[in-house]
Amino acid sequence: MTADLVLRNVTLPTGRCADIVVAGGLVRHVGRAVRAEETIDCSRLTCLPGAVDMHVHMRGGVQAGKEDWRTGTLSAVAGGVTVVVDQPNTVPPITTPDLLRARVREAKEQAVCGFAVNAGVTPGADLQGMHDAGAMAFGETFAAPSSYGDGLGPETLRGLFTRIHALGGLATVHAEEVAGPAPATLADHDRARSGAGEARAFRTVCALAPGGMRLHFCHASTAASVEAARGTVEVTPHHLFLSRGMFQEGDTRARVNPPLRDEETRRALWSRWDRIDVVASDHAPHTLREKGLPFEDAPSGIPGVETMVPLLVAAVRRGKITLASVIEKTSWRPAAILGIPRAGFLPGDRADYALYPDAVTRIDAGRLHAKCGWSPFEGLEAVFPEEVVVRGRRVYACGELREAHPAWYPGRGYLSSQVK
Ligand code: DOR
Ligand code: ZN
């Protein structure tokens, strides 16, 4: 057999050292290598399966000034993410099959890695049509208002959940309680969208969803919310690595929904590490110009797709968490939840990998690839990948994009509608 690519001397999660032989985008054989068009020596590198970031806002369209599919997915691969799942709170929001198909077309033209597109959840949305057109999941469903999304009331949510459940769909939910006037500081913002309120909102959503429904909670920011979730639960790198005390009170760049919490709450979130299913970035870039508005008016959201896995790999190097848990929460669990073929080390696995050097560096926003040009993680320890392979192709190496390799992952509805 002639392979397209061989990764030589890979240390597998079991500790065994082997060569991974790739052809047609899949792993064909693990063991001694055969002849190949291209080889990468992994003996000095840590080989992780490419991450599936199941919560990114790629923007594009009329919001291409903030981010577009090209810059957003380049930022993804530069951070070891090989599949991104785009959120539907675009302008306009994705609420019809035509809008969803147009979104997929835009991504196919510009993306440099794998992608999926979620369906918007609003009372008038054509859920069935978007399911058949290839939506990956439904949401994020706004059970609380946030940037470019109005909060849905309990009865509306109940009705929408019933319809999503009837389709066999997965609902991903943004749940918070919001109170009081527009916040003027990070502490105000934390109070207005409190941790206790978030946990209550999670419980309310659980009570509204039909039994047996596929349910996923986005960006839990407290240990209590992680405990309150039913189905699966996601946390973000910003709630794990940042607390609001690390910023000036009026720093709009740290304004995000759910808000950054205090240091004690951040540490308590780590105590639930084993219970957390997924780490996803909620990459929500806004320009510095928009963030320059007075705090009350500045948009919520921070970039993070490129720094997510690098921050986690640095935490592995410090001995805080295991590499196996990072693989599980950034790649295998999100792929399993969504039904995306898994990237890994067995024959038949998707050949998506990111290769990390030993050196721990510090995040420097000037070296990142998102359009916005800033990062709230500036100065934190990180390990960035040297090489990234998407479906067996060397897409990114030593800081440079070598070739684009977009691949669309449609959801289950599309796959079954094709055989009707
Ligand atoms: O801070 C946030 N920004 N939270 C969200 O839920 C949406 C996001 C955005 O799209 O900007
Ligand atoms: Zn959200």
Short mmCIF file of C-alpha atoms and ligand atoms in Angstrom, two decimals:
data_model
loop_
_atom_site.label_atom_id
_atom_site.label_comp_id
_atom_site.label_asym_id
_atom_site.label_seq_id
_atom_site.Cartn_x
_atom_site.Cartn_y
_atom_site.Cartn_z
CA MET A 1 0.00 0.00 0.00
CA THR A 2 1.21 3.54 -0.75
CA ALA A 3 0.12 6.06 1.82
CA ASP A 4 -0.57 9.77 1.40
CA LEU A 5 1.09 10.58 4.70
CA VAL A 6 2.88 8.74 7.48
CA LEU A 7 3.30 10.13 10.98
CA ARG A 8 6.43 8.40 12.22
CA ASN A 9 7.31 7.63 15.83
CA VAL A 10 4.03 8.75 17.37
CA THR A 11 3.68 8.08 21.08
CA LEU A 12 0.14 6.71 21.34
CA PRO A 13 -2.03 7.36 24.42
CA THR A 14 -1.18 3.79 25.51
CA GLY A 15 2.51 4.73 25.62
CA ARG A 16 3.35 2.51 22.63
CA CYS A 17 5.39 4.13 19.85
CA ALA A 18 4.12 3.52 16.30
CA ASP A 19 3.82 4.91 12.80
CA ILE A 20 0.38 6.08 11.66
CA VAL A 21 -0.31 5.40 8.00
CA VAL A 22 -2.88 7.67 6.37
CA ALA A 23 -4.63 7.41 2.99
CA GLY A 24 -7.80 9.08 1.73
CA GLY A 25 -8.11 11.15 4.89
CA LEU A 26 -8.34 8.15 7.21
CA VAL A 27 -5.98 6.07 9.31
CA ARG A 28 -5.27 2.85 7.40
CA HIS A 29 -2.75 1.16 9.61
CA VAL A 30 -0.89 1.69 12.89
CA GLY A 31 2.47 -0.01 13.22
CA ARG A 32 5.46 -0.17 10.91
CA ALA A 33 5.26 2.32 8.09
CA VAL A 34 5.07 1.75 4.38
CA ARG A 35 6.17 4.04 1.54
CA ALA A 36 4.47 7.44 1.59
CA GLU A 37 4.21 10.65 -0.39
CA GLU A 38 4.99 12.58 2.76
CA THR A 39 6.21 11.81 6.27
CA ILE A 40 6.36 13.75 9.52
CA ASP A 41 8.70 12.68 12.29
CA CYS A 42 6.79 12.99 15.56
CA SER A 43 9.51 11.76 17.90
CA ARG A 44 10.01 15.19 19.52
CA LEU A 45 6.34 16.10 19.40
CA THR A 46 3.15 15.33 21.30
CA CYS A 47 0.52 14.12 18.85
CA LEU A 48 -3.08 14.96 19.75
CA PRO A 49 -6.18 14.24 17.68
CA GLY A 50 -7.45 17.50 16.14
CA ALA A 51 -9.88 19.28 18.44
CA VAL A 52 -13.57 19.73 17.63
CA ASP A 53 -14.51 23.17 18.95
CA MET A 54 -18.29 22.84 19.18
CA HIS A 55 -18.94 26.50 20.02
CA VAL A 56 -17.51 29.17 17.73
CA HIS A 57 -19.01 32.30 16.23
CA MET A 58 -17.29 32.57 12.85
CA ARG A 59 -19.24 35.76 11.94
CA GLY A 60 -18.67 36.36 8.20
CA GLY A 61 -21.39 37.83 5.98
CA VAL A 62 -22.08 41.43 6.99
CA GLN A 63 -19.97 40.86 10.13
CA ALA A 64 -16.86 39.90 8.18
CA GLY A 65 -15.12 42.93 9.70
CA LYS A 66 -14.97 41.04 13.01
CA GLU A 67 -14.04 37.65 11.54
CA ASP A 68 -14.61 35.57 8.42
CA TRP A 69 -14.39 31.86 7.70
CA ARG A 70 -10.86 32.23 6.38
CA THR A 71 -9.38 34.05 9.39
CA GLY A 72 -11.53 32.18 11.92
CA THR A 73 -10.55 28.74 10.66
CA LEU A 74 -6.91 29.75 10.21
CA SER A 75 -7.00 30.80 13.86
CA ALA A 76 -8.56 27.40 14.65
CA VAL A 77 -5.88 25.29 12.94
CA ALA A 78 -3.10 27.45 14.41
CA GLY A 79 -4.50 26.35 17.78
CA GLY A 80 -4.88 22.64 16.95
CA VAL A 81 -8.63 22.78 16.19
CA THR A 82 -9.52 20.93 12.98
CA VAL A 83 -13.34 21.09 13.13
CA VAL A 84 -15.34 24.16 14.18
CA VAL A 85 -19.08 24.23 14.85
CA ASP A 86 -20.51 27.60 13.90
CA GLN A 87 -23.26 29.23 15.95
CA PRO A 88 -26.33 30.62 14.17
CA ASN A 89 -26.62 34.08 15.80
CA THR A 90 -25.28 35.64 12.63
CA VAL A 91 -26.75 38.73 10.98
CA PRO A 92 -29.35 37.70 9.83
CA PRO A 93 -29.69 34.63 12.09
CA ILE A 94 -29.78 31.17 10.48
CA THR A 95 -33.49 30.33 10.60
CA THR A 96 -34.27 28.85 7.15
CA PRO A 97 -32.78 26.05 5.01
CA ASP A 98 -31.73 28.61 2.38
CA LEU A 99 -29.80 30.66 4.93
CA LEU A 100 -28.19 27.49 6.26
CA ARG A 101 -27.18 26.36 2.77
CA ALA A 102 -25.75 29.82 2.02
CA ARG A 103 -23.75 29.64 5.26
CA VAL A 104 -22.35 26.24 4.28
CA ARG A 105 -21.43 27.61 0.82
CA GLU A 106 -19.61 30.57 2.36
CA ALA A 107 -17.70 28.17 4.63
CA LYS A 108 -16.82 25.77 1.79
CA GLU A 109 -15.32 28.67 -0.16
CA GLN A 110 -13.26 30.11 2.67
CA ALA A 111 -12.64 27.59 5.46
CA VAL A 112 -9.24 25.93 5.76
CA CYS A 113 -10.42 23.03 7.98
CA GLY A 114 -13.50 21.00 8.90
CA PHE A 115 -16.70 22.76 9.87
CA ALA A 116 -20.36 22.27 10.78
CA VAL A 117 -23.17 24.81 10.97
CA ASN A 118 -25.88 24.92 13.63
CA ALA A 119 -29.52 25.94 13.18
CA GLY A 120 -31.00 29.00 14.89
CA VAL A 121 -33.77 28.36 17.40
CA THR A 122 -36.52 31.00 17.24
CA PRO A 123 -40.32 30.60 17.21
CA GLY A 124 -40.57 31.13 13.44
CA ALA A 125 -37.53 29.06 12.45
CA ASP A 126 -37.94 26.18 9.98
CA LEU A 127 -36.39 23.56 12.25
CA GLN A 128 -37.30 20.55 10.12
CA GLY A 129 -36.05 22.26 6.94
CA MET A 130 -32.71 23.14 8.52
CA HIS A 131 -32.40 19.65 10.02
CA ASP A 132 -32.83 18.14 6.54
CA ALA A 133 -30.48 20.74 5.01
CA GLY A 134 -27.65 19.56 7.25
CA ALA A 135 -27.73 21.54 10.49
CA MET A 136 -25.40 19.90 13.00
CA ALA A 137 -27.28 20.89 16.18
CA PHE A 138 -29.95 23.37 17.26
CA GLY A 139 -28.54 26.45 18.96
CA GLU A 140 -26.99 27.87 20.84
CA THR A 141 -30.58 28.29 21.95
CA PHE A 142 -30.84 31.55 23.85
CA ALA A 143 -32.65 30.88 27.11
CA ALA A 144 -31.21 34.30 28.09
CA PRO A 145 -30.49 37.32 25.90
CA SER A 146 -26.92 37.73 24.64
CA SER A 147 -25.05 39.36 21.75
CA TYR A 148 -27.20 38.96 18.62
CA GLY A 149 -29.72 36.72 20.39
CA ASP A 150 -33.00 37.48 22.21
CA GLY A 151 -33.86 35.37 25.25
CA LEU A 152 -36.76 32.94 24.78
CA GLY A 153 -39.47 32.58 27.47
CA PRO A 154 -40.16 29.25 29.20
CA GLU A 155 -43.28 28.32 27.21
CA THR A 156 -41.61 29.17 23.91
CA LEU A 157 -38.61 27.07 24.90
CA ARG A 158 -40.80 24.14 25.91
CA GLY A 159 -42.51 24.18 22.50
CA LEU A 160 -39.22 24.46 20.59
CA PHE A 161 -37.62 21.65 22.63
CA THR A 162 -40.59 19.41 21.85
CA ARG A 163 -40.14 20.06 18.13
CA ILE A 164 -36.35 19.49 18.27
CA HIS A 165 -36.84 16.28 20.26
CA ALA A 166 -39.36 15.02 17.66
CA LEU A 167 -36.62 15.45 15.02
CA GLY A 168 -34.13 13.53 17.19
CA GLY A 169 -32.08 16.75 17.28
CA LEU A 170 -29.54 17.97 19.80
CA ALA A 171 -30.41 21.30 21.49
CA THR A 172 -27.44 23.30 22.75
CA VAL A 173 -28.52 25.88 25.31
CA HIS A 174 -27.23 29.20 26.62
CA ALA A 175 -28.97 29.50 30.01
CA GLU A 176 -28.60 32.46 32.39
CA GLU A 177 -30.76 34.75 34.52
CA VAL A 178 -30.42 38.44 33.77
CA ALA A 179 -31.41 41.18 36.23
CA GLY A 180 -30.97 44.90 36.81
CA PRO A 181 -29.80 47.83 34.68
CA ALA A 182 -27.00 47.76 32.08
CA PRO A 183 -23.75 46.99 33.94
CA ALA A 184 -20.96 49.60 34.15
CA THR A 185 -18.19 47.31 35.45
CA LEU A 186 -17.14 43.66 35.37
CA ALA A 187 -18.41 43.23 38.96
CA ASP A 188 -21.81 44.70 38.00
CA HIS A 189 -21.91 42.35 35.03
CA ASP A 190 -21.14 39.36 37.26
CA ARG A 191 -23.98 40.42 39.61
CA ALA A 192 -26.45 41.07 36.77
CA ARG A 193 -25.86 37.58 35.36
CA SER A 194 -24.98 35.82 38.60
CA GLY A 195 -23.55 32.35 39.03
CA ALA A 196 -26.50 31.37 41.26
CA GLY A 197 -28.90 32.61 38.58
CA GLU A 198 -27.09 30.59 35.94
CA ALA A 199 -27.46 27.38 37.97
CA ARG A 200 -31.18 28.15 38.48
CA ALA A 201 -31.58 28.74 34.75
CA PHE A 202 -29.91 25.36 34.03
CA ARG A 203 -32.43 23.65 36.33
CA THR A 204 -35.34 25.48 34.67
CA VAL A 205 -34.16 24.36 31.23
CA CYS A 206 -33.82 20.76 32.45
CA ALA A 207 -37.43 20.89 33.67
CA LEU A 208 -38.67 22.28 30.32
CA ALA A 209 -36.94 19.70 28.12
CA PRO A 210 -38.82 16.47 27.36
CA GLY A 211 -37.41 13.33 29.03
CA GLY A 212 -34.82 11.59 26.88
CA MET A 213 -34.15 14.66 24.78
CA ARG A 214 -30.59 15.24 23.52
CA LEU A 215 -29.55 18.30 25.53
CA HIS A 216 -26.21 20.11 25.81
CA PHE A 217 -25.46 23.03 28.13
CA CYS A 218 -23.10 25.64 26.74
CA HIS A 219 -20.43 27.46 28.75
CA ALA A 220 -21.20 26.58 32.39
CA SER A 221 -19.27 29.15 34.42
CA THR A 222 -19.68 27.72 37.94
CA ALA A 223 -19.37 24.34 39.66
CA ALA A 224 -23.05 24.56 40.66
CA SER A 225 -24.09 24.94 37.00
CA VAL A 226 -21.97 21.93 36.01
CA GLU A 227 -23.81 19.95 38.70
CA ALA A 228 -27.21 21.27 37.60
CA ALA A 229 -26.80 20.25 33.94
CA ARG A 230 -28.58 17.27 32.43
CA GLY A 231 -27.29 15.68 29.23
CA THR A 232 -23.84 17.05 28.48
CA VAL A 233 -22.06 20.16 29.74
CA GLU A 234 -19.41 22.43 28.25
CA VAL A 235 -17.05 24.95 29.84
CA THR A 236 -14.87 27.58 28.19
CA PRO A 237 -11.15 28.32 28.54
CA HIS A 238 -11.99 31.85 29.74
CA HIS A 239 -13.99 30.60 32.73
CA LEU A 240 -11.20 28.10 33.52
CA PHE A 241 -8.22 30.44 33.10
CA LEU A 242 -9.54 33.97 33.75
CA SER A 243 -11.31 35.67 36.63
CA ARG A 244 -12.58 39.24 36.61
CA GLY A 245 -10.03 40.41 39.18
CA MET A 246 -7.30 39.91 36.57
CA PHE A 247 -8.71 42.92 34.65
CA GLN A 248 -9.42 46.58 35.39
CA GLU A 249 -13.03 46.98 36.51
CA GLY A 250 -14.02 48.81 33.34
CA ASP A 251 -12.16 46.59 30.86
CA THR A 252 -14.72 45.78 28.17
CA ARG A 253 -12.44 43.18 26.58
CA ALA A 254 -13.23 40.89 29.52
CA ARG A 255 -16.98 41.43 29.09
CA VAL A 256 -18.53 38.12 28.05
CA ASN A 257 -21.74 36.16 28.65
CA PRO A 258 -21.79 34.36 31.02
CA PRO A 259 -19.46 36.81 32.81
CA LEU A 260 -16.03 36.09 34.20
CA ARG A 261 -16.46 35.21 37.90
CA ASP A 262 -14.29 35.80 40.97
CA GLU A 263 -11.14 33.78 41.62
CA GLU A 264 -12.81 31.44 44.13
CA THR A 265 -15.54 30.53 41.63
CA ARG A 266 -12.94 29.96 38.90
CA ARG A 267 -11.02 27.55 41.12
CA ALA A 268 -14.21 25.74 42.10
CA LEU A 269 -14.98 25.21 38.40
CA TRP A 270 -11.70 23.28 38.02
CA SER A 271 -12.80 21.03 40.91
CA ARG A 272 -15.49 19.64 38.54
CA TRP A 273 -12.98 18.87 35.76
CA ASP A 274 -13.84 15.17 35.71
CA ARG A 275 -17.57 15.88 35.35
CA ILE A 276 -17.12 18.33 32.43
CA ASP A 277 -17.87 16.73 29.05
CA VAL A 278 -16.51 19.33 26.66
CA VAL A 279 -14.21 22.32 26.57
CA ALA A 280 -15.27 24.70 23.79
CA SER A 281 -14.03 28.22 23.17
CA ASP A 282 -17.21 30.27 22.52
CA HIS A 283 -14.88 32.17 20.15
CA ALA A 284 -16.87 35.42 19.84
CA PRO A 285 -14.57 38.04 18.35
CA HIS A 286 -15.47 41.71 18.46
CA THR A 287 -13.26 44.48 17.12
CA LEU A 288 -11.28 46.72 19.46
CA ARG A 289 -13.35 49.59 18.09
CA GLU A 290 -16.55 47.93 19.32
CA LYS A 291 -14.91 47.05 22.61
CA GLY A 292 -13.92 50.74 22.88
CA LEU A 293 -17.56 51.73 23.55
CA PRO A 294 -18.59 52.65 27.11
CA PHE A 295 -18.93 49.45 29.22
CA GLU A 296 -22.75 49.63 29.19
CA ASP A 297 -22.82 49.52 25.38
CA ALA A 298 -19.80 47.35 24.56
CA PRO A 299 -20.62 43.93 23.07
CA SER A 300 -20.03 40.76 25.13
CA GLY A 301 -17.75 38.09 23.74
CA ILE A 302 -14.06 37.24 23.47
CA PRO A 303 -11.88 35.42 20.92
CA GLY A 304 -10.47 32.05 21.98
CA VAL A 305 -10.46 29.31 19.32
CA GLU A 306 -6.68 29.54 18.80
CA THR A 307 -5.67 29.61 22.47
CA MET A 308 -7.98 26.89 23.88
CA VAL A 309 -5.92 23.74 23.34
CA PRO A 310 -2.57 25.57 23.83
CA LEU A 311 -3.71 26.74 27.30
CA LEU A 312 -4.84 23.20 28.17
CA VAL A 313 -1.59 21.61 26.93
CA ALA A 314 0.35 24.08 29.10
CA ALA A 315 -1.84 23.00 32.05
CA VAL A 316 -0.89 19.39 31.26
CA ARG A 317 2.79 20.37 31.33
CA ARG A 318 2.28 21.95 34.77
CA GLY A 319 0.78 18.65 35.96
CA LYS A 320 -2.67 20.15 36.59
CA ILE A 321 -4.60 17.81 34.27
CA THR A 322 -3.87 14.73 32.18
CA LEU A 323 -3.29 14.68 28.45
CA ALA A 324 -5.95 11.94 28.18
CA SER A 325 -8.54 14.28 29.71
CA VAL A 326 -7.66 17.00 27.20
CA ILE A 327 -8.09 14.57 24.28
CA GLU A 328 -11.41 13.44 25.71
CA LYS A 329 -12.88 16.91 26.32
CA THR A 330 -11.58 18.71 23.22
CA SER A 331 -11.86 15.96 20.62
CA TRP A 332 -13.50 12.63 21.42
CA ARG A 333 -16.49 13.75 23.51
CA PRO A 334 -17.58 16.61 21.24
CA ALA A 335 -17.22 14.34 18.18
CA ALA A 336 -19.32 11.64 19.87
CA ILE A 337 -21.99 14.13 21.04
CA LEU A 338 -22.34 15.53 17.52
CA GLY A 339 -21.89 12.30 15.55
CA ILE A 340 -18.73 13.49 13.78
CA PRO A 341 -16.31 10.64 12.97
CA ARG A 342 -13.62 10.62 15.58
CA ALA A 343 -10.01 11.62 14.98
CA GLY A 344 -7.56 9.21 16.51
CA PHE A 345 -5.09 6.39 16.41
CA LEU A 346 -7.07 3.42 15.17
CA PRO A 347 -7.65 2.19 11.61
CA GLY A 348 -10.71 3.97 10.20
CA ASP A 349 -10.28 7.05 12.41
CA ARG A 350 -10.33 10.50 10.83
CA ALA A 351 -6.73 11.59 10.23
CA ASP A 352 -6.81 14.99 11.96
CA TYR A 353 -3.87 15.76 14.23
CA ALA A 354 -2.03 18.58 15.90
CA LEU A 355 1.62 18.13 16.88
CA TYR A 356 2.89 20.03 19.91
CA PRO A 357 6.52 20.76 20.80
CA ASP A 358 7.94 20.60 24.33
CA ALA A 359 8.44 24.35 24.62
CA VAL A 360 5.94 26.30 26.70
CA THR A 361 5.56 29.88 25.46
CA ARG A 362 3.37 32.83 26.43
CA ILE A 363 0.38 34.07 24.48
CA ASP A 364 1.17 37.10 22.37
CA ALA A 365 -1.91 38.50 20.62
CA GLY A 366 0.32 39.85 17.84
CA ARG A 367 1.04 36.29 16.74
CA LEU A 368 -2.58 35.08 16.65
CA HIS A 369 -4.59 34.77 13.44
CA ALA A 370 -8.10 35.98 14.31
CA LYS A 371 -9.04 39.25 12.66
CA CYS A 372 -9.69 41.15 15.90
CA GLY A 373 -5.99 41.23 16.87
CA TRP A 374 -6.39 41.04 20.65
CA SER A 375 -6.69 38.31 23.28
CA PRO A 376 -7.80 38.36 26.92
CA PHE A 377 -5.30 35.53 27.51
CA GLU A 378 -2.27 37.71 26.68
CA GLY A 379 0.80 36.60 28.65
CA LEU A 380 -0.60 33.25 29.86
CA GLU A 381 1.40 30.04 29.34
CA ALA A 382 0.57 28.07 26.21
CA VAL A 383 1.91 25.39 23.88
CA PHE A 384 1.04 26.00 20.22
CA PRO A 385 1.14 23.22 17.62
CA GLU A 386 3.98 23.11 15.10
CA GLU A 387 2.07 21.08 12.56
CA VAL A 388 -1.62 20.49 11.93
CA VAL A 389 -3.02 17.74 9.72
CA VAL A 390 -6.58 17.88 8.42
CA ARG A 391 -7.96 14.71 6.81
CA GLY A 392 -4.46 13.52 6.06
CA ARG A 393 -3.21 16.79 4.59
CA ARG A 394 -0.54 19.03 6.15
CA VAL A 395 -2.65 22.16 6.35
CA TYR A 396 -0.49 24.19 8.73
CA ALA A 397 3.22 24.02 9.55
CA CYS A 398 5.60 26.29 11.49
CA GLY A 399 3.26 29.24 11.60
CA GLU A 400 2.25 29.08 7.93
CA LEU A 401 -0.87 27.88 6.15
CA ARG A 402 0.26 25.34 3.53
CA GLU A 403 -3.08 24.48 1.96
CA ALA A 404 -6.78 24.82 2.77
CA HIS A 405 -8.74 21.62 3.28
CA PRO A 406 -12.36 22.47 4.06
CA ALA A 407 -14.67 19.58 4.91
CA TRP A 408 -18.34 19.97 5.77
CA TYR A 409 -19.82 17.74 8.48
CA PRO A 410 -23.61 17.72 8.05
CA GLY A 411 -25.84 16.57 10.91
CA ARG A 412 -27.88 13.37 11.10
CA GLY A 413 -30.98 14.94 9.48
CA TYR A 414 -29.12 15.54 6.22
CA LEU A 415 -27.70 12.06 6.18
CA SER A 416 -31.11 10.45 6.63
CA SER A 417 -32.90 12.86 4.24
CA GLN A 418 -30.49 11.77 1.48
CA VAL A 419 -31.74 8.16 1.61
CA LYS A 420 -35.49 9.02 1.77
O1 DOR B 1 -20.43 36.73 25.20
C1 DOR B 1 -21.07 36.20 24.31
N1 DOR B 1 -20.91 36.54 23.03
N2 DOR B 1 -21.93 35.24 24.62
C2 DOR B 1 -22.79 34.74 23.71
O2 DOR B 1 -23.61 33.92 24.05
C3 DOR B 1 -22.79 35.22 22.31
C4 DOR B 1 -21.47 35.77 21.98
C5 DOR B 1 -21.44 36.54 20.68
O3 DOR B 1 -21.98 36.03 19.68
O4 DOR B 1 -20.85 37.62 20.64
ZN ZN B 2 -23.59 31.59 24.52
#
